[in-house]
Coordinates of C-alpha atoms in Angstrom, one line a residue:
M34 CA 12.0 -61.0 12.7
D35 CA 14.3 -63.1 10.5
D36 CA 17.2 -62.3 8.5
A37 CA 15.4 -61.9 5.2
E38 CA 12.7 -59.6 7.1
R39 CA 15.2 -57.5 8.5
A40 CA 16.8 -57.0 5.1
A41 CA 13.5 -56.3 3.7
A42 CA 12.9 -53.4 6.6
R43 CA 16.3 -52.2 5.8
G44 CA 15.6 -52.1 2.0
T45 CA 12.2 -50.2 2.7
A46 CA 13.8 -48.1 5.0
R47 CA 16.4 -46.8 2.6
A48 CA 13.6 -46.7 -0.3
L49 CA 11.8 -44.1 2.0
R50 CA 14.5 -42.0 2.9
R51 CA 15.6 -41.9 -0.7
A52 CA 12.1 -41.0 -1.6
A53 CA 12.1 -38.5 1.2
L54 CA 15.3 -36.9 0.0
T55 CA 13.9 -36.5 -3.4
A56 CA 10.7 -35.0 -2.4
S57 CA 12.6 -32.6 -0.5
A58 CA 15.1 -31.6 -3.2
A59 CA 11.8 -31.4 -5.8
A60 CA 10.1 -28.8 -3.1
A61 CA 13.3 -26.9 -2.8
A62 CA 13.6 -27.0 -6.9
G63 CA 10.1 -26.0 -7.1
A64 CA 10.5 -23.3 -4.7
L65 CA 13.8 -21.7 -6.1
A66 CA 12.0 -22.2 -9.6
E67 CA 9.1 -20.4 -8.3
V68 CA 11.4 -17.6 -7.0
A69 CA 13.5 -17.4 -10.5
G70 CA 10.3 -17.3 -12.2
Q71 CA 9.8 -14.1 -10.4
I72 CA 12.9 -12.2 -11.3
R73 CA 13.5 -9.7 -14.0
V74 CA 16.9 -8.2 -15.3
A75 CA 15.8 -5.5 -17.6
R76 CA 16.7 -2.4 -18.8
A77 CA 15.0 0.3 -16.5
A78 CA 14.1 3.2 -19.0
R79 CA 11.6 2.0 -21.9
P80 CA 10.7 4.0 -25.1
L81 CA 7.3 5.3 -24.6
T82 CA 4.3 3.4 -26.4
D83 CA 0.5 3.6 -26.7
R84 CA -0.3 0.1 -25.6
W85 CA -2.1 1.5 -22.8
Q86 CA -4.9 2.3 -25.4
Q87 CA -5.1 -1.6 -26.2
V88 CA -5.3 -2.8 -22.6
P89 CA -8.9 -4.1 -21.8
V90 CA -10.7 -2.2 -19.0
E91 CA -12.5 -4.3 -16.9
P92 CA -15.9 -3.1 -15.1
R93 CA -15.7 -1.7 -11.6
G94 CA -19.1 -3.2 -10.6
R95 CA -20.0 -1.4 -7.5
A96 CA -16.4 -0.5 -6.6
R97 CA -15.7 3.3 -6.2
L98 CA -12.7 4.6 -8.1
G99 CA -10.3 7.0 -6.5
I100 CA -6.6 8.0 -5.9
S101 CA -4.6 8.8 -2.6
F102 CA -2.9 12.5 -2.7
R103 CA 0.5 13.0 -0.9
P104 CA 1.6 16.6 -0.6
L105 CA 5.1 15.6 0.3
Q106 CA 5.3 13.4 -2.7
A107 CA 4.2 16.7 -5.0
E108 CA 7.0 18.6 -3.2
A109 CA 9.5 16.1 -3.8
L110 CA 8.4 16.0 -7.6
G111 CA 8.9 19.7 -7.8
L112 CA 5.0 20.3 -7.9
D113 CA 2.8 23.0 -6.2
P114 CA 0.6 20.6 -3.8
M115 CA -2.6 22.4 -4.2
A116 CA -2.3 22.9 -7.9
T117 CA -1.6 19.5 -8.3
L118 CA -4.5 18.5 -6.0
T119 CA -6.7 20.7 -8.0
A120 CA -5.7 19.4 -11.3
L121 CA -6.6 15.9 -10.0
L122 CA -10.0 16.6 -8.5
G123 CA -11.2 17.7 -12.2
Y124 CA -11.1 14.1 -13.2
P125 CA -14.6 12.2 -12.3
F126 CA -13.6 9.6 -9.7
Q127 CA -15.6 9.1 -6.5
L128 CA -13.3 8.6 -3.6
I129 CA -9.9 10.5 -2.4
R130 CA -7.7 9.4 0.4
L131 CA -5.7 12.3 2.3
G132 CA -3.5 12.3 5.0
A133 CA -3.0 14.1 8.4
Y134 CA 0.8 14.3 8.7
W135 CA 1.4 14.8 12.6
D136 CA 4.4 16.6 12.4
R137 CA 3.4 18.7 9.8
I138 CA 0.3 20.0 12.0
E139 CA 2.0 20.2 15.0
D140 CA 5.6 21.0 14.2
S141 CA 6.4 22.8 17.6
P142 CA 4.9 22.2 21.3
G143 CA 1.5 23.9 21.6
R144 CA 1.1 24.6 18.1
F145 CA -1.9 22.7 16.2
D146 CA -2.3 24.2 12.7
T147 CA -4.6 22.2 10.3
G148 CA -4.5 24.9 7.7
E149 CA -3.0 22.5 4.8
L150 CA -5.0 19.9 5.5
D151 CA -8.4 22.4 5.8
R152 CA -7.7 23.4 2.1
Q153 CA -7.2 19.8 0.8
V154 CA -10.5 18.6 2.6
D155 CA -12.2 21.9 1.4
A156 CA -11.3 21.3 -2.1
A157 CA -12.2 17.6 -2.1
E158 CA -15.6 18.3 -0.7
Q159 CA -16.4 21.0 -3.1
A160 CA -15.4 18.9 -6.1
G161 CA -18.1 16.5 -4.8
K162 CA -15.6 13.4 -3.8
Q163 CA -15.9 11.2 -0.5
I164 CA -12.9 11.0 1.8
I165 CA -11.0 8.6 3.6
L166 CA -8.8 10.6 6.0
C167 CA -6.1 9.0 7.7
V168 CA -5.3 10.0 11.0
G169 CA -1.9 8.4 11.8
P170 CA -0.8 9.0 14.1
V171 CA 2.7 7.4 14.1
K172 CA 2.7 6.3 10.2
T173 CA 0.7 7.8 7.5
F174 CA 1.0 7.0 3.6
G175 CA 3.7 8.4 1.6
Y176 CA 7.3 8.3 2.2
P177 CA 9.0 8.3 4.8
E178 CA 5.7 6.9 6.4
F179 CA 6.9 8.2 10.1
F180 CA 5.6 11.6 11.0
V181 CA 5.9 11.8 14.8
P182 CA 7.1 15.2 15.8
G183 CA 10.3 15.3 17.4
H184 CA 9.2 16.8 20.8
H185 CA 7.1 13.7 21.3
L186 CA 9.7 11.8 20.8
P187 CA 12.9 12.5 22.2
E188 CA 14.8 9.6 21.3
P189 CA 14.5 7.6 18.0
L190 CA 12.6 4.2 18.5
R191 CA 14.9 1.6 18.5
E192 CA 15.5 -0.2 15.4
G193 CA 14.3 -4.1 15.5
T194 CA 12.1 -3.7 18.2
L195 CA 8.6 -3.9 19.0
V196 CA 7.0 -0.7 20.0
E197 CA 4.7 -1.7 22.9
P198 CA 2.6 0.4 25.1
A199 CA 4.2 -0.2 28.3
A200 CA 7.5 1.0 26.8
H201 CA 6.4 4.1 25.1
P202 CA 3.4 5.4 27.1
S203 CA 4.0 9.2 26.5
L204 CA 4.0 8.4 22.7
L205 CA 0.8 6.5 22.7
D206 CA -0.7 9.2 24.7
A207 CA 0.3 11.9 22.7
G208 CA -0.8 9.8 19.7
T209 CA -4.3 9.1 20.6
A210 CA -4.6 12.6 21.9
F211 CA -3.6 13.8 18.4
A212 CA -5.7 11.0 16.3
A213 CA -8.8 12.2 18.4
R214 CA -8.2 15.8 17.7
I215 CA -8.2 15.5 14.0
V216 CA -11.2 13.2 14.0
E217 CA -13.2 15.6 16.4
R218 CA -12.2 18.5 14.0
Y219 CA -13.4 17.0 10.8
R220 CA -16.3 14.6 11.7
G221 CA -19.0 17.2 11.0
R222 CA -17.8 16.8 7.3
E223 CA -20.0 15.0 5.4
A224 CA -17.7 13.9 2.9
I225 CA -15.4 12.0 5.0
V226 CA -16.7 8.3 4.7
A227 CA -13.9 6.3 7.1
W228 CA -11.1 7.0 9.0
Q229 CA -7.9 5.2 8.5
V230 CA -5.6 4.2 11.5
E231 CA -1.9 4.2 10.9
H232 CA -0.7 2.9 7.5
D233 CA 0.5 -0.7 7.2
A234 CA 0.2 -0.5 11.2
V235 CA 2.4 -3.4 12.3
D236 CA 5.0 -4.0 9.4
P237 CA 8.3 -2.4 9.6
L238 CA 8.9 0.3 6.5
G239 CA 12.2 -1.3 5.5
M240 CA 15.9 -0.9 6.2
E241 CA 15.4 2.5 7.5
H242 CA 12.7 1.6 9.9
S243 CA 12.9 -1.7 11.2
W244 CA 11.0 -1.1 14.3
R245 CA 7.2 -2.2 14.5
L246 CA 4.1 -1.3 16.1
A247 CA 2.6 -3.5 18.4
A248 CA -0.9 -4.8 17.8
T249 CA -1.7 -3.6 21.6
F250 CA -0.4 -0.3 20.6
V251 CA -2.5 0.1 17.3
R252 CA -5.7 -1.4 19.2
Q253 CA -5.9 1.7 21.7
E254 CA -5.4 4.0 18.8
V255 CA -8.2 2.3 17.0
A256 CA -10.3 2.7 20.4
A257 CA -9.5 6.3 20.5
V258 CA -10.9 6.8 17.1
R259 CA -14.0 5.1 17.8
A260 CA -14.6 7.1 20.8
A261 CA -14.4 10.1 18.9
D262 CA -16.7 9.2 16.3
P263 CA -18.8 6.0 16.5
T264 CA -20.8 6.6 13.6
R265 CA -18.0 6.0 10.9
P266 CA -16.0 3.0 9.8
V267 CA -12.3 2.5 10.6
M268 CA -10.1 1.3 7.7
M269 CA -6.6 -0.3 8.1
N270 CA -4.4 -1.6 5.4
G271 CA -1.5 -3.8 4.7
F272 CA 0.8 -5.0 2.3
L273 CA 0.0 -7.8 0.0
P274 CA 3.1 -9.8 -0.9
T275 CA 3.1 -10.7 -4.9
S276 CA 6.3 -12.6 -4.9
A277 CA 7.8 -15.4 -2.9
P278 CA 10.8 -13.5 -1.9
V279 CA 8.7 -10.9 -0.2
R280 CA 6.0 -13.3 1.2
M281 CA 8.9 -15.1 2.9
Q282 CA 10.5 -12.0 4.2
Q283 CA 7.3 -10.5 5.5
W284 CA 6.2 -13.5 7.3
W285 CA 9.6 -13.7 9.2
R286 CA 9.4 -10.0 10.4
T287 CA 6.0 -10.1 11.6
R288 CA 5.5 -13.8 12.6
D289 CA 5.3 -12.8 16.3
Q290 CA 1.7 -11.0 16.1
G291 CA 0.7 -11.4 12.2
D292 CA 1.3 -8.8 9.3
S293 CA -0.8 -5.6 9.0
L294 CA -3.5 -7.3 6.9
A295 CA -4.2 -9.8 9.6
V296 CA -4.5 -7.3 12.2
A297 CA -6.6 -5.2 10.0
Q298 CA -9.0 -8.2 9.8
Q299 CA -9.3 -8.3 13.6
L300 CA -9.6 -4.6 14.4
A301 CA -10.9 -2.5 11.3
D302 CA -14.2 -2.2 9.7
I303 CA -12.4 -2.1 6.0
V304 CA -9.5 -3.9 5.1
G305 CA -7.3 -2.3 2.6
V306 CA -4.8 -3.8 0.6
D307 CA -1.6 -2.5 -1.0
F308 CA -1.1 -4.2 -4.4
Y309 CA 2.5 -3.6 -6.3
P310 CA 3.1 -6.3 -8.7
R311 CA 6.6 -5.2 -10.0
H312 CA 9.1 -3.4 -8.2
A313 CA 13.0 -3.1 -8.4
L314 CA 15.8 -4.4 -6.2
V315 CA 18.9 -3.1 -7.4
A316 CA 20.2 -1.0 -10.2
G317 CA 23.2 0.1 -12.2
A318 CA 24.0 1.0 -15.6
G319 CA 20.6 1.4 -16.9
W320 CA 19.5 -1.7 -15.8
S321 CA 17.7 -3.3 -12.9
V322 CA 16.8 -6.3 -11.3
Y323 CA 13.0 -6.7 -10.3
L324 CA 10.3 -8.7 -8.6
A325 CA 7.6 -9.5 -11.0
G326 CA 5.1 -11.3 -8.8
R327 CA 2.3 -13.3 -10.4
I328 CA -0.5 -12.7 -7.8
T329 CA -2.9 -15.5 -9.4
A330 CA -0.6 -18.0 -7.7
L331 CA -1.0 -16.8 -4.0
G332 CA -3.3 -17.9 -1.7
R333 CA -3.4 -15.0 0.6
R334 CA -5.4 -13.2 -1.9
R335 CA -7.8 -16.1 -2.2
E336 CA -8.0 -16.2 1.8
L337 CA -8.9 -12.7 2.0
L338 CA -11.6 -12.7 -0.7
H339 CA -12.9 -15.7 0.7
W340 CA -12.8 -14.1 4.3
A341 CA -14.8 -11.0 3.1
A342 CA -17.4 -13.0 1.2
A343 CA -18.0 -15.4 4.0
G344 CA -18.5 -12.4 6.6
G345 CA -19.9 -9.9 4.4
Q346 CA -16.7 -7.7 5.2
R347 CA -15.8 -4.8 3.3
L348 CA -12.3 -5.0 1.4
M349 CA -10.7 -2.3 -0.9
I350 CA -7.5 -1.9 -2.8
V351 CA -6.3 1.1 -1.2
E352 CA -3.0 1.2 -3.3
G353 CA -3.3 -0.1 -6.6
Q354 CA 0.3 0.3 -8.2
A355 CA 0.0 3.2 -10.7
E356 CA 3.5 4.7 -10.6
P357 CA 7.2 3.4 -10.9
W358 CA 8.9 1.6 -8.1
E359 CA 12.3 1.5 -8.7
A360 CA 15.6 1.4 -6.5
V361 CA 15.2 5.1 -5.4
T362 CA 12.8 6.9 -3.4
T363 CA 11.7 9.2 -5.7
P364 CA 10.2 7.7 -8.7
P365 CA 12.4 8.4 -12.0
S366 CA 10.7 10.6 -14.8
P367 CA 13.1 10.4 -17.7
R368 CA 12.0 12.4 -20.9
D369 CA 10.8 10.3 -23.8
R370 CA 11.0 7.2 -21.4
A371 CA 8.9 5.5 -18.8
M372 CA 10.1 3.2 -16.3
Y373 CA 9.7 -0.7 -16.5
S374 CA 8.1 -1.1 -12.9
C375 CA 5.0 0.7 -14.1
L376 CA 4.5 1.4 -17.8
P377 CA 1.4 3.5 -18.6
E378 CA -0.5 0.5 -19.7
H379 CA 0.2 -1.0 -16.0
V380 CA -1.9 1.8 -14.7
I381 CA -4.9 -0.4 -16.6
G382 CA -3.7 -3.6 -16.4
N383 CA -3.0 -3.6 -12.4
Y384 CA -6.4 -2.2 -12.1
S385 CA -8.0 -4.9 -14.6
Q386 CA -6.4 -7.7 -12.6
C387 CA -7.8 -6.8 -9.3
M388 CA -11.4 -6.1 -10.9
R389 CA -11.1 -9.9 -12.1
W390 CA -10.5 -10.9 -8.5
N391 CA -14.2 -10.2 -7.8
A392 CA -15.6 -12.7 -9.8
R393 CA -13.2 -15.6 -8.8
G394 CA -13.2 -15.0 -5.0
G395 CA -16.9 -13.9 -4.6
A396 CA -16.5 -10.8 -2.9
A397 CA -17.0 -7.2 -4.3
L398 CA -14.3 -4.9 -4.0
D399 CA -15.5 -1.8 -2.1
A400 CA -13.0 0.4 -3.8
Y401 CA -9.9 0.8 -5.9
L402 CA -7.4 3.7 -5.4
F403 CA -4.9 4.3 -7.9
W404 CA -1.1 5.1 -6.3
G405 CA 0.8 7.7 -8.1
A406 CA -1.1 10.3 -9.2
E407 CA 1.3 13.2 -8.3
Y408 CA 4.0 11.5 -10.6
W409 CA 1.0 11.6 -13.3
I410 CA 0.9 15.2 -13.3
L411 CA 4.9 15.6 -13.1
R412 CA 4.7 13.4 -16.4
Q413 CA 2.3 15.5 -18.2
Q414 CA 4.1 18.6 -17.3
Q415 CA 7.0 17.2 -19.0
G416 CA 5.1 16.4 -22.3
D417 CA 3.8 12.9 -21.6
P418 CA 0.3 12.8 -20.9
R419 CA -0.1 8.8 -21.3
Y420 CA -0.4 7.9 -17.4
L421 CA -2.9 10.5 -17.0
R422 CA -4.9 9.4 -20.1
A423 CA -4.7 5.7 -19.0
F424 CA -6.4 6.8 -15.8
A425 CA -9.0 8.8 -17.7
R426 CA -9.7 5.5 -19.9
V427 CA -10.4 3.4 -16.6
L428 CA -12.7 6.2 -15.6
E429 CA -14.6 6.4 -18.7
R430 CA -14.9 2.7 -19.6
A431 CA -15.1 1.0 -16.4

């Protein structure tokens, strides 16, 4: 190579480095722009409107509609759980999800009291609803999502760890025994159409519980439920990230074994998706910072729909956001105001967005369960029936 060729080569190398740096900067700028585009700073409490009456209601196709019922959330909102459930069961939806909360059923050694759950199952059955029963055992839907009785866990699970069978054999034995016992008690009920095993099975809850169940732990729980009732499907659910920051955080925290949706695809007969498009990060002085994701830009949704369509797998929205997710545990309910993270029109808008997935992804959703029904009852008691009326409008027009 002569001097001219070497100079040309050096010039080409410099040009390639500049191009690479430019491309990297462009990619970083694009990622930052994506994140910035999903952040909103907004006044948290908004004046009430009747926009929910104009939001288009997409047809549901073959999807069953329904709700999840959380007795603990009803109590946290100052409501009577059974009265709340009775009021909700009067609406013409098809499917309800109930939970067997381990520490409420077995609150002391040798005690096994399913009276509360019996009454819920009886009421749903008499109202003609189909039931998905979450048998836990470690995690069940509804904050704090962790319901192991203290006598089965003398020491708290260590934060940041993976809960594996070899390290926690007594918890696994007690948990599988509880789940099997619940299944055996209710498997004679024709209204029950599926069992849910764990809730967001292998994901951490958040800062409160950073430990995670190992997939091998959950696999044994699923096996115990199938052995107790081989005739009904097992449903497992997971959180679908709707913004870039949440997507990146979820990947980082579950990168060793995959997230709950990935594990559900491996172990369950039905995969349930948690869909929350808008939630608050921090709040102060009446304002909040929100993540408001654009789900249409995310590949994970398309991947799930194509997977379900290709293999004839069952896919449902098991938690469709229909109550506020603010920067506190219990959603605020200010009089004459509604919270920005979920206004009444979002009850319909979130539902319709998911129904539009059917045509795009080639897979028909099996069901859509609205999340937040107890909150609607509270709002109605406070003089605001808009959330309940938005739900009723979906049931009427879908």
